[in-house]
Coordinates of C-alpha atoms and ligand atoms in Angstrom, one line a residue:
X1 CA 0.0 0.0 0.0
X2 CA 1.3 3.4 -0.9
X3 CA 2.3 5.9 1.8
X4 CA -0.1 8.9 2.1
X5 CA -1.3 11.9 4.0
X6 CA -4.8 11.8 5.4
X7 CA -6.1 15.3 5.7
X8 CA -9.2 15.6 7.8
X9 CA -11.6 18.6 7.7
X10 CA -13.9 18.3 10.7
X11 CA -11.3 16.5 12.8
X12 CA -12.8 17.8 16.0
X13 CA -16.3 16.7 15.1
X14 CA -18.6 14.0 16.3
X15 CA -18.2 11.7 13.2
X16 CA -14.4 11.9 13.4
X17 CA -14.4 11.0 17.1
X18 CA -17.0 8.2 16.9
X19 CA -16.1 6.7 13.6
X20 CA -13.0 8.0 11.7
X21 CA -10.3 7.8 14.4
X22 CA -11.5 4.4 15.7
X23 CA -11.5 3.1 12.1
X24 CA -8.0 4.4 11.3
X25 CA -6.7 3.0 14.6
X26 CA -8.3 -0.4 14.0
X27 CA -6.7 -0.5 10.5
X28 CA -3.4 0.5 12.1
X29 CA -3.4 -2.4 14.6
X30 CA -4.6 -4.8 11.9
X31 CA -1.6 -3.7 9.8
X32 CA -3.8 -2.3 7.1
X33 CA -2.4 1.2 7.1
X34 CA 0.5 2.1 4.8
X35 CA 4.1 1.7 6.1
X36 CA 4.3 5.5 6.4
X37 CA 1.4 7.8 6.9
X38 CA 0.5 11.2 8.3
X39 CA -2.9 12.3 9.7
X40 CA -3.6 16.0 9.9
X41 CA -6.8 16.9 11.6
X42 CA -8.5 20.3 11.5
X43 CA -10.8 22.4 13.6
X44 CA -11.1 26.2 14.2
X45 CA -9.6 26.5 17.7
X46 CA -5.9 26.7 18.5
X47 CA -4.6 23.8 20.4
X48 CA -1.4 21.9 20.7
X49 CA -0.7 18.6 18.9
X50 CA -0.4 16.9 22.3
X51 CA -3.7 18.2 23.6
X52 CA -5.4 17.1 20.4
X53 CA -3.8 13.6 20.5
X54 CA -5.2 13.2 23.9
X55 CA -8.7 14.0 22.5
X56 CA -8.2 11.2 19.9
X57 CA -6.9 8.8 22.6
X58 CA -10.2 9.4 24.5
X59 CA -12.2 8.8 21.4
X60 CA -10.4 5.5 20.9
X61 CA -11.1 4.5 24.5
X62 CA -14.8 5.1 24.0
X63 CA -15.4 4.0 20.4
X64 CA -12.8 1.6 19.2
X65 CA -14.1 -1.8 18.2
X66 CA -10.8 -3.4 19.3
X67 CA -9.6 -3.1 22.9
X68 CA -7.2 -0.2 23.4
X69 CA -4.9 -2.0 25.8
X70 CA -1.5 -1.9 24.0
X71 CA 0.1 1.5 24.9
X72 CA 2.8 1.0 22.2
X73 CA 0.2 0.6 19.5
X74 CA -1.8 3.6 20.8
X75 CA 1.2 5.8 21.0
X76 CA 2.4 4.7 17.6
X77 CA -0.9 5.6 16.1
X78 CA -1.2 9.0 18.0
X79 CA 2.3 9.9 16.9
X80 CA 1.1 10.0 13.3
X81 CA -1.4 12.8 14.1
X82 CA -0.9 16.5 13.9
X83 CA -3.5 19.2 14.5
X84 CA -3.9 22.3 12.4
X85 CA -6.2 25.1 13.3
X86 CA -8.0 26.2 10.2
X87 CA -11.2 28.1 9.3
X88 CA -12.5 26.7 6.0
X89 CA -13.5 30.2 4.9
X90 CA -10.0 31.7 5.3
X91 CA -7.9 31.1 2.2
X92 CA -4.7 32.0 4.1
X93 CA -5.2 29.0 6.5
X94 CA -4.9 26.6 3.6
X95 CA -1.4 27.9 3.0
X96 CA -0.5 27.1 6.6
X97 CA -2.1 23.7 6.1
X98 CA -0.1 23.1 3.0
X99 CA 3.1 23.9 4.9
X100 CA 2.3 21.4 7.5
X101 CA 1.3 18.7 5.0
X102 CA 4.5 19.2 3.0
X103 CA 6.8 19.2 6.1
X104 CA 5.2 16.0 7.4
X105 CA 5.6 14.4 3.9
X106 CA 9.2 15.3 3.9
X107 CA 9.8 14.0 7.4
X108 CA 8.0 10.7 6.8
X109 CA 9.2 10.2 3.2
X110 CA 5.6 10.4 1.8
X111 CA 5.5 10.9 -1.9
X112 CA 2.7 13.4 -2.2
X113 CA -0.3 10.9 -2.1
X114 CA -3.1 12.8 -0.4
X115 CA -6.6 11.9 0.9
X116 CA -8.8 14.9 1.7
X117 CA -11.6 13.8 3.9
X118 CA -14.5 16.3 4.3
X119 CA -16.2 15.5 7.5
X120 CA -17.9 18.9 7.8
X121 CA -21.3 20.4 7.1
X122 CA -22.1 20.1 3.4
X123 CA -22.3 23.8 2.9
X124 CA -18.5 23.9 3.2
X125 CA -17.8 21.3 0.5
X126 CA -17.5 23.7 -2.4
X127 CA -15.5 26.3 -0.5
X128 CA -13.0 23.6 0.6
X129 CA -12.7 22.2 -2.8
X130 CA -11.9 25.5 -4.4
X131 CA -9.5 26.5 -1.7
X132 CA -7.7 23.2 -2.0
X133 CA -7.1 24.1 -5.6
X134 CA -6.2 27.7 -5.1
X135 CA -3.7 26.9 -2.3
X136 CA -1.9 24.3 -4.4
X137 CA -2.7 21.5 -2.0
X138 CA -4.2 19.5 -4.8
X139 CA -1.3 20.1 -7.2
X140 CA 0.6 17.3 -5.8
X141 CA 3.2 14.9 -7.3
X142 CA 1.4 11.9 -6.0
X143 CA -2.3 10.8 -6.3
X144 CA -5.1 12.8 -4.7
X145 CA -8.5 11.6 -3.5
X146 CA -11.5 13.3 -1.9
X147 CA -13.7 11.4 0.6
X148 CA -17.0 13.2 1.0
X149 CA -19.7 12.6 3.6
X150 CA -23.4 12.6 3.0
X151 CA -25.6 14.4 2.3
X152 CA -24.6 14.9 -1.3
X153 CA -27.1 17.7 -2.1
X154 CA -30.6 18.1 -0.8
X155 CA -32.3 17.6 -4.2
X156 CA -31.5 16.9 -7.8
X157 CA -30.5 20.4 -8.7
X158 CA -28.3 21.1 -5.7
X159 CA -26.6 17.7 -6.1
X160 CA -25.8 18.5 -9.7
X161 CA -24.5 21.9 -8.7
X162 CA -22.2 20.4 -6.1
X163 CA -20.9 17.8 -8.5
X164 CA -20.1 20.4 -11.1
X165 CA -18.1 22.4 -8.5
X166 CA -16.2 19.3 -7.2
X167 CA -15.5 18.2 -10.7
X168 CA -13.5 21.5 -11.2
X169 CA -10.9 20.1 -8.7
X170 CA -11.3 16.3 -8.7
X171 CA -11.9 13.8 -11.4
X172 CA -14.8 11.4 -10.9
X173 CA -12.4 8.5 -10.1
X174 CA -10.8 10.7 -7.4
X175 CA -14.1 11.3 -5.6
X176 CA -15.1 8.7 -2.9
X177 CA -18.7 9.5 -1.8
X178 CA -19.3 7.7 1.4
X179 CA -22.5 5.7 1.9
X180 CA -21.8 3.8 5.1
X181 CA -24.3 1.1 4.3
X182 CA -22.0 0.1 1.5
X183 CA -19.3 -0.5 4.0
X184 CA -21.4 -3.0 6.1
X185 CA -19.9 -6.4 5.8
X186 CA -23.2 -8.1 4.8
X187 CA -23.8 -5.6 2.1
X188 CA -20.3 -6.2 0.8
X189 CA -21.3 -9.9 0.8
X190 CA -24.4 -9.6 -1.3
X191 CA -22.8 -10.2 -4.7
X192 CA -20.8 -13.2 -3.4
X193 CA -23.9 -14.6 -1.8
X194 CA -25.5 -14.9 -5.2
X195 CA -22.4 -15.6 -7.4
X196 CA -20.9 -18.3 -5.2
X197 CA -24.1 -20.2 -4.3
X198 CA -25.6 -22.0 -7.3
X199 CA -28.8 -22.8 -5.3
X200 CA -29.4 -19.1 -4.9
X201 CA -28.0 -18.0 -8.3
X202 CA -30.5 -20.4 -10.0
X203 CA -33.4 -18.8 -8.3
X204 CA -32.4 -15.2 -8.6
X205 CA -35.0 -13.7 -10.9
X206 CA -38.7 -13.1 -11.4
X207 CA -39.2 -16.8 -12.3
X208 CA -38.8 -17.8 -8.7
X209 CA -39.0 -14.6 -6.6
X210 CA -42.3 -13.2 -5.6
X211 CA -41.2 -10.0 -3.9
X212 CA -38.2 -8.4 -2.1
X213 CA -38.5 -6.4 1.1
X214 CA -35.8 -4.1 2.3
X215 CA -36.3 -2.7 5.8
X216 CA -34.1 -0.4 7.9
X217 CA -35.9 0.3 11.1
X218 CA -34.5 2.2 14.1
X219 CA -35.7 2.5 17.7
X220 CA -34.0 5.9 18.2
X221 CA -35.9 9.1 17.4
X222 CA -34.6 12.3 16.1
X223 CA -32.2 12.7 19.0
X224 CA -30.3 16.0 19.0
X225 CA -30.4 16.4 15.3
X226 CA -33.8 18.1 14.8
X227 CA -32.2 21.0 12.9
X228 CA -30.9 18.7 10.3
X229 CA -33.6 16.0 10.4
X230 CA -36.6 18.2 10.2
X231 CA -35.3 19.6 6.9
X232 CA -34.4 16.2 5.5
X233 CA -36.9 13.6 6.7
X234 CA -36.5 9.9 6.1
X235 CA -36.7 10.4 2.3
X236 CA -33.4 12.4 2.1
X237 CA -31.8 10.9 5.2
X238 CA -32.2 7.2 4.3
X239 CA -34.1 6.5 1.1
X240 CA -32.2 8.6 -1.5
X241 CA -28.9 7.1 -0.4
X242 CA -28.8 4.0 1.9
X243 CA -32.1 2.3 0.8
X244 CA -31.6 2.8 -2.9
X245 CA -28.0 1.6 -2.5
X246 CA -29.3 -1.6 -0.9
X247 CA -31.9 -2.0 -3.7
X248 CA -29.1 -1.7 -6.3
X249 CA -26.8 -4.1 -4.5
X250 CA -29.5 -6.8 -4.1
X251 CA -31.0 -6.5 -7.6
X252 CA -28.0 -5.8 -9.8
X253 CA -27.0 -8.5 -12.3
X254 CA -23.8 -10.2 -11.5
X255 CA -20.8 -8.3 -12.9
X256 CA -18.3 -10.3 -15.0
X257 CA -15.6 -9.0 -12.7
X258 CA -16.1 -7.7 -9.2
X259 CA -14.4 -4.3 -9.7
X260 CA -15.5 -0.7 -9.4
X261 CA -16.2 -0.2 -13.1
X262 CA -18.3 -3.3 -13.5
X263 CA -20.2 -3.2 -10.2
X264 CA -21.1 0.5 -10.7
X265 CA -22.3 -0.2 -14.3
X266 CA -24.6 -2.9 -13.0
X267 CA -25.9 -0.7 -10.3
X268 CA -26.5 2.1 -12.8
X269 CA -28.5 -0.4 -14.9
X270 CA -30.8 -1.0 -12.0
X271 CA -31.4 2.7 -11.5
X272 CA -32.0 3.2 -15.2
X273 CA -34.6 0.4 -15.2
X274 CA -36.5 1.8 -12.2
X275 CA -40.0 2.8 -13.1
X276 CA -40.2 6.5 -12.4
X277 CA -42.9 7.9 -10.2
X278 CA -45.1 10.7 -11.2
X279 CA -47.9 12.8 -9.6
X280 CA -50.4 10.1 -10.2
X281 CA -48.4 7.0 -9.1
X282 CA -46.9 8.6 -6.0
X283 CA -50.0 8.4 -4.0
X284 CA -50.4 4.7 -4.5
X285 CA -46.8 3.7 -4.1
X286 CA -45.4 6.0 -1.4
X287 CA -46.4 6.0 2.3
X288 CA -45.2 9.0 4.4
X289 CA -45.3 8.5 8.2
X290 CA -44.5 10.3 11.4
X291 CA -44.3 8.9 14.9
X292 CA -46.5 9.9 17.7
X293 CA -45.9 9.1 21.4
X294 CA -45.5 5.5 22.3
X295 CA -43.2 3.1 24.1
X296 CA -39.8 1.8 23.2
X297 CA -38.6 -1.2 25.1
X298 CA -41.1 -0.5 27.8
X299 CA -40.3 3.2 28.2
X300 CA -42.6 6.0 27.2
X301 CA -41.3 8.3 24.5
X302 CA -42.7 11.5 23.1
X303 CA -44.1 12.0 19.6
X304 CA -42.0 13.6 16.9
X305 CA -43.6 17.1 17.1
X306 CA -42.8 17.5 20.8
X307 CA -39.2 16.5 20.4
X308 CA -36.7 19.3 21.2
X309 CA -36.2 21.6 18.2
X310 CA -39.0 20.2 16.1
X311 CA -41.8 22.7 15.2
X312 CA -45.2 21.7 16.6
X313 CA -46.7 21.7 13.2
X314 CA -44.0 19.8 11.4
X315 CA -45.2 17.4 8.7
X316 CA -41.7 15.9 8.3
X317 CA -41.5 12.2 7.4
X318 CA -39.9 10.0 10.0
X319 CA -41.1 6.9 8.1
X320 CA -41.3 6.0 4.4
X321 CA -42.6 2.9 2.7
X322 CA -42.2 2.6 -1.0
X323 CA -43.2 0.1 -3.7
X324 CA -40.7 0.1 -6.6
X325 CA -40.6 -1.8 -9.9
X326 CA -37.5 -2.6 -11.9
X327 CA -38.6 -2.9 -15.5
X328 CA -36.0 -5.2 -16.9
X329 CA -36.0 -8.8 -18.1
X330 CA -35.0 -10.2 -14.7
X331 CA -37.3 -8.3 -12.4
X332 CA -40.4 -7.3 -14.2
X333 CA -43.5 -8.0 -12.2
X334 CA -41.5 -8.4 -8.9
X335 CA -42.5 -5.7 -6.4
X336 CA -39.6 -4.4 -4.3
X337 CA -40.7 -2.8 -1.1
X338 CA -38.6 -0.4 0.9
X339 CA -39.4 0.6 4.5
X340 CA -37.4 2.8 6.9
X341 CA -38.3 4.7 10.0
X342 CA -37.4 6.1 13.3
X343 CA -38.9 5.0 16.6
X344 CA -40.0 1.7 15.3
X345 CA -40.2 -1.6 17.2
X346 CA -36.7 -2.9 16.6
X347 CA -33.4 -1.8 15.4
X348 CA -32.9 -3.9 12.2
X349 CA -31.6 -3.6 8.7
X350 CA -32.6 -6.7 6.7
X351 CA -33.5 -7.8 3.2
X352 CA -36.2 -10.5 2.9
X353 CA -36.6 -12.4 -0.4
X354 CA -39.9 -14.2 -0.7
X355 CA -40.0 -17.1 -3.2
X356 CA -43.0 -18.0 -5.3
X357 CA -45.1 -21.1 -4.7
X358 CA -43.6 -24.0 -6.6
X359 CA -46.8 -24.7 -8.6
X360 CA -48.7 -21.7 -9.8
X361 CA -52.2 -21.6 -8.3
X362 CA -51.6 -24.7 -6.1
X363 CA -50.9 -23.9 -2.5
X364 CA -48.7 -26.6 -1.1
X365 CA -47.1 -24.8 1.8
X366 CA -48.2 -22.8 4.9
X367 CA -45.5 -20.3 4.4
X368 CA -43.4 -19.4 1.4
X369 CA -39.6 -20.0 1.3
X370 CA -37.7 -17.0 2.5
X371 CA -34.1 -15.9 2.2
X372 CA -33.5 -13.4 5.0
X373 CA -30.3 -11.4 4.9
X374 CA -29.7 -9.7 8.3
X375 CA -27.4 -6.7 7.9
X376 CA -27.5 -4.9 11.2
X377 CA -27.2 -5.3 14.2
X378 CA -27.1 -9.0 13.6
X379 CA -25.2 -10.2 10.6
X380 CA -26.1 -13.4 8.9
X381 CA -28.6 -15.2 6.8
X382 CA -31.4 -17.6 7.4
X383 CA -33.5 -19.6 5.0
X384 CA -37.1 -20.5 5.8
X385 CA -38.1 -23.9 4.5
X386 CA -41.1 -26.2 5.2
X387 CA -41.2 -29.6 6.9
X388 CA -43.8 -31.9 8.2
X389 CA -45.2 -31.1 11.6
X390 CA -44.1 -34.2 13.6
X391 CA -47.3 -34.0 15.7
X392 CA -49.6 -33.8 12.8
X393 CA -48.3 -35.2 9.5
X394 CA -51.1 -33.6 7.6
X395 CA -49.6 -30.2 8.3
X396 CA -46.5 -28.5 7.2
X397 CA -44.6 -26.1 9.5
X398 CA -41.8 -23.7 8.7
X399 CA -38.3 -24.4 9.7
X400 CA -35.4 -22.0 9.7
X401 CA -31.8 -22.7 8.8
X402 CA -29.6 -20.1 10.4
X403 CA -26.1 -18.8 10.0
X404 CA -25.2 -15.8 12.1
X405 CA -21.8 -14.4 12.9
X406 CA -20.9 -13.1 16.3
X407 CA -20.3 -9.6 14.9
X408 CA -17.6 -8.6 17.4
X409 CA -14.7 -9.3 15.2
X410 CA -16.2 -7.9 12.0
X411 CA -14.7 -4.6 10.8
X412 CA -16.9 -1.6 11.1
X413 CA -18.3 0.0 7.9
X414 CA -15.9 2.9 8.2
X415 CA -13.0 0.6 8.5
X416 CA -13.9 -1.1 5.3
X417 CA -14.5 2.1 3.5
X418 CA -11.4 4.0 4.6
X419 CA -9.3 1.0 3.9
X420 CA -10.7 0.8 0.3
X421 CA -10.2 4.6 -0.2
X422 CA -6.5 4.2 0.9
X423 CA -6.1 1.3 -1.6
X424 CA -7.9 3.3 -4.3
X425 CA -10.8 0.8 -4.6
X426 CA -14.0 2.7 -5.1
X427 CA -16.3 -0.3 -5.6
X428 CA -18.2 0.4 -2.4
X429 CA -18.5 4.2 -2.9
X430 CA -21.4 5.9 -4.7
X431 CA -20.6 6.9 -8.2
X432 CA -22.1 10.2 -9.4
X433 CA -24.3 8.3 -11.9
X434 CA -25.9 6.4 -9.0
X435 CA -26.3 9.6 -6.9
X436 CA -27.8 11.5 -9.8
X437 CA -30.2 8.7 -10.8
X438 CA -31.3 8.3 -7.1
X439 CA -32.1 12.0 -6.8
X440 CA -34.0 11.8 -10.1
X441 CA -36.0 9.0 -8.7
X442 CA -36.9 10.7 -5.4
X443 CA -37.3 14.2 -6.8
X444 CA -41.1 13.7 -7.6
X445 CA -41.6 12.4 -4.0
X446 CA -39.8 15.5 -2.6
X447 CA -42.1 17.7 -4.7
X448 CA -45.2 15.8 -3.5
X449 CA -44.1 16.2 0.1
X450 CA -43.4 19.9 -0.5
X451 CA -46.8 20.4 -1.9
X452 CA -48.3 18.2 0.9
X453 CA -50.2 16.3 -1.8
X454 CA -50.0 12.9 -0.2
X455 CA -51.3 12.1 3.3
X456 CA -49.1 11.9 6.4
X457 CA -49.9 8.7 8.2
X458 CA -49.1 8.5 11.9
X459 CA -47.8 5.6 13.9
X460 CA -47.2 5.1 17.5
X461 CA -43.5 5.0 18.6
X462 CA -42.6 1.3 19.1
X463 CA -44.7 0.0 16.3
X464 CA -43.9 -1.2 12.8
X465 CA -45.0 2.0 11.2
X466 CA -48.4 3.2 9.9
X467 CA -51.1 0.8 8.9
X468 CA -50.9 2.3 5.4
X469 CA -47.6 0.6 5.0
X470 CA -49.1 -2.8 5.8
X471 CA -51.9 -2.1 3.3
X472 CA -49.4 -1.2 0.6
X473 CA -47.9 -4.7 0.7
X474 CA -51.3 -6.4 1.4
X475 CA -52.7 -4.9 -1.8
X476 CA -50.4 -7.2 -3.7
X477 CA -51.3 -10.2 -1.7
X478 CA -48.2 -10.1 0.5
X479 CA -47.2 -9.1 4.1
X480 CA -44.2 -7.6 5.7
X481 CA -42.2 -10.5 7.0
X482 CA -40.8 -10.8 10.5
X483 CA -42.7 -8.0 12.0
X484 CA -43.9 -10.1 14.9
X485 CA -41.8 -9.9 18.1
X486 CA -41.3 -13.6 18.2
X487 CA -39.8 -13.8 14.7
X488 CA -36.2 -13.7 15.9
X489 CA -36.5 -16.7 18.1
X490 CA -33.6 -18.0 16.1
X491 CA -31.3 -15.1 16.5
X492 CA -31.0 -13.2 19.6
X493 CA -31.7 -9.5 18.9
X494 CA -29.1 -7.2 20.2
X495 CA -30.2 -3.9 21.8
X496 CA -28.7 -0.7 20.4
X497 CA -25.8 -0.1 22.8
X498 CA -25.1 3.5 21.7
X499 CA -27.7 5.6 20.0
X500 CA -26.6 5.1 16.4
X501 CA -26.5 8.2 14.2
X502 CA -24.3 6.9 11.5
Ligands
NDP601 N1 -22.1 12.5 13.0 C1 -22.6 11.5 12.3 O1 -23.0 10.5 12.8 C2 -22.7 11.7 10.8 C3 -22.3 12.8 10.2 N2 -22.3 12.8 8.8 C4 -21.8 14.0 8.1 O2 -20.5 14.2 8.5 C5 -20.2 15.6 8.5 C6 -19.7 16.0 9.9 O3 -20.7 15.7 10.8 P1 -20.4 15.8 12.4 O4 -19.0 15.3 12.7 O5 -21.6 15.1 13.0 O6 -20.5 17.3 12.7 P2 -20.0 18.2 13.9 O7 -20.9 19.3 14.0 O8 -19.9 17.3 15.1 O9 -18.6 18.7 13.5 C7 -18.4 19.7 12.6 C8 -16.9 19.8 12.3 O10 -16.8 20.9 11.4 C9 -15.8 21.8 11.9 N3 -16.1 23.1 11.4 C10 -17.3 23.8 11.5 N4 -17.2 25.0 11.0 C11 -15.9 25.1 10.5 C12 -15.2 26.1 9.9 N5 -15.7 27.3 9.6 N6 -13.9 25.9 9.6 C13 -13.3 24.7 9.9 N7 -13.9 23.7 10.5 C14 -15.2 23.9 10.8 C15 -15.9 21.7 13.4 O11 -14.7 22.1 14.0 P3 -14.6 23.2 15.1 O12 -16.0 23.4 15.7 O13 -13.7 22.5 16.1 O14 -14.1 24.4 14.5 C16 -16.1 20.2 13.5 O15 -14.9 19.5 13.5 C17 -21.5 16.3 8.0 O16 -21.4 16.4 6.6 C18 -22.5 15.3 8.4 O17 -23.7 15.4 7.6 C19 -22.8 11.8 8.0 C20 -23.3 10.7 8.6 C21 -23.3 10.5 10.1
LIG602 O1 -27.0 7.9 7.8 C1 -27.8 7.6 8.7 O2 -27.9 6.4 9.2 C2 -28.4 6.1 10.5 C3 -28.7 4.6 10.6 O3 -27.5 3.9 10.4 P1 -27.3 2.4 10.9 O4 -25.9 2.1 10.5 O5 -27.4 2.5 12.4 O6 -28.4 1.6 10.4 C4 -29.5 7.0 10.8 O7 -29.8 6.9 12.2 C5 -29.3 8.4 10.5 O8 -30.4 9.2 10.8 C6 -28.8 8.6 9.1 O9 -28.3 9.9 9.0

């Protein structure tokens, strides 16, 4: 792996402390960092390198996946970090930064390879990119890469504008747009699951699949993020990016080669085949929900509009259910359902693939075969089959074959993604084509919400979302799988240890 400088805007922020430093540290102790590397972190206030290294040490203690019990490893990692006070709006600060970057590169024999990581509010993205160019920081002798956090725009137009601005400084192949769902180990496994298992590969099309359900439910509410969330809603926060990425990953045709070019082309094909929504079809395919007061794990919680910072008359969506159609040869007539929401019954990200009855019109089983891919917080798969009920041979009963991993030793999404960016592998980052097509798809929904032209359905906190979401699926003769509290008898459900924001 080539040596490099890792230059972090927003180095004093929440994401850096909770995710980025722990990820870099875990890569370091797993020997997945380059031989020689320099980390330069930025924030506005003046502070010494030593004081800042102590802040990073604390963040590792709290958030590292691996135990932080080897002082030599911790010190070795901290020694690579320098702090630079910088205001992103002050061009002269970039010259100071450049001096520090170059002096560390000289000291550590780094040949000008630079990753610029923008972990700051999105309104700074353009300013930083243009200042990077003007200060000469991007005119380096090595390679340069830009890692950029979500959100990438707030609608189609702003996303296009942002992309145009970034393209003045970085080529598309230098831009690594983070979607942390693409870093989750089970999501990175989806392609292999199909390609390396003939029993699944043979069934992977509309001949055998009745419907596909993608759920990302959370028990947390809006937390302290009302300012952001009330202007975004679940549609921008989850659907435009994470949910559509999961849809692409599960439905793309197998690439000939598993590399960034091929995978991204297959994903783009999915988005190009998505049946667009318009004013007429939105009402029958999109459910917009908002939580009211209820109970989460036995504790009463307030409704959305009385959460701190949320306007009492907010009509913001904290839940979305969506029926989508992929109009291509393989998936025509298979409904894909997406569902995501806050303050739901369980924390769970999963994909359920429901198979068709073996003989059309002849019901031979009580329950259909299911392939369930658990992404978070449990990671694994189970297959639901049917067998005879030993107490009553006339009857069939479902049986589940499980395979779950312990999770503890699996790398975090941010570890996978940062490792890939350092290696220059952009397979699991969102290409501009995907981002643009995703915005194109959701734009009519954003417009409908703006015009308040579709109803807002309420659901009590701690439920599985509004009734309208059940009806959406029932209208096609299906139901949401695994909504009952007893479904997970097979796999112990872990509670959310830390309120997850990422
Ligand atoms: N936190 C999370 O879980 C997630 C965050 N993100 C995205 O990551 C990015 C960062 O989020 P998060 O860490 O939560 O934000 P925080 O508000 O915690 O941190 C913001 C960072 O930006 C810096 N900053 C603010 N203004 C300036 C300025 N004028 N000049 C230089 N630095 C400045 C702050 O430094 P200082 O105040 O020290 O100057 C701080 O380091 C955002 O784009 C967010 O959307 C995405 C997914 C999840
Ligand atoms: O990006 C986001 O994702 C989290 C959910 O992530 P997960 O990894 O815990 O499933 C969500 O809470 C947050 O609102 C959103 O910004």
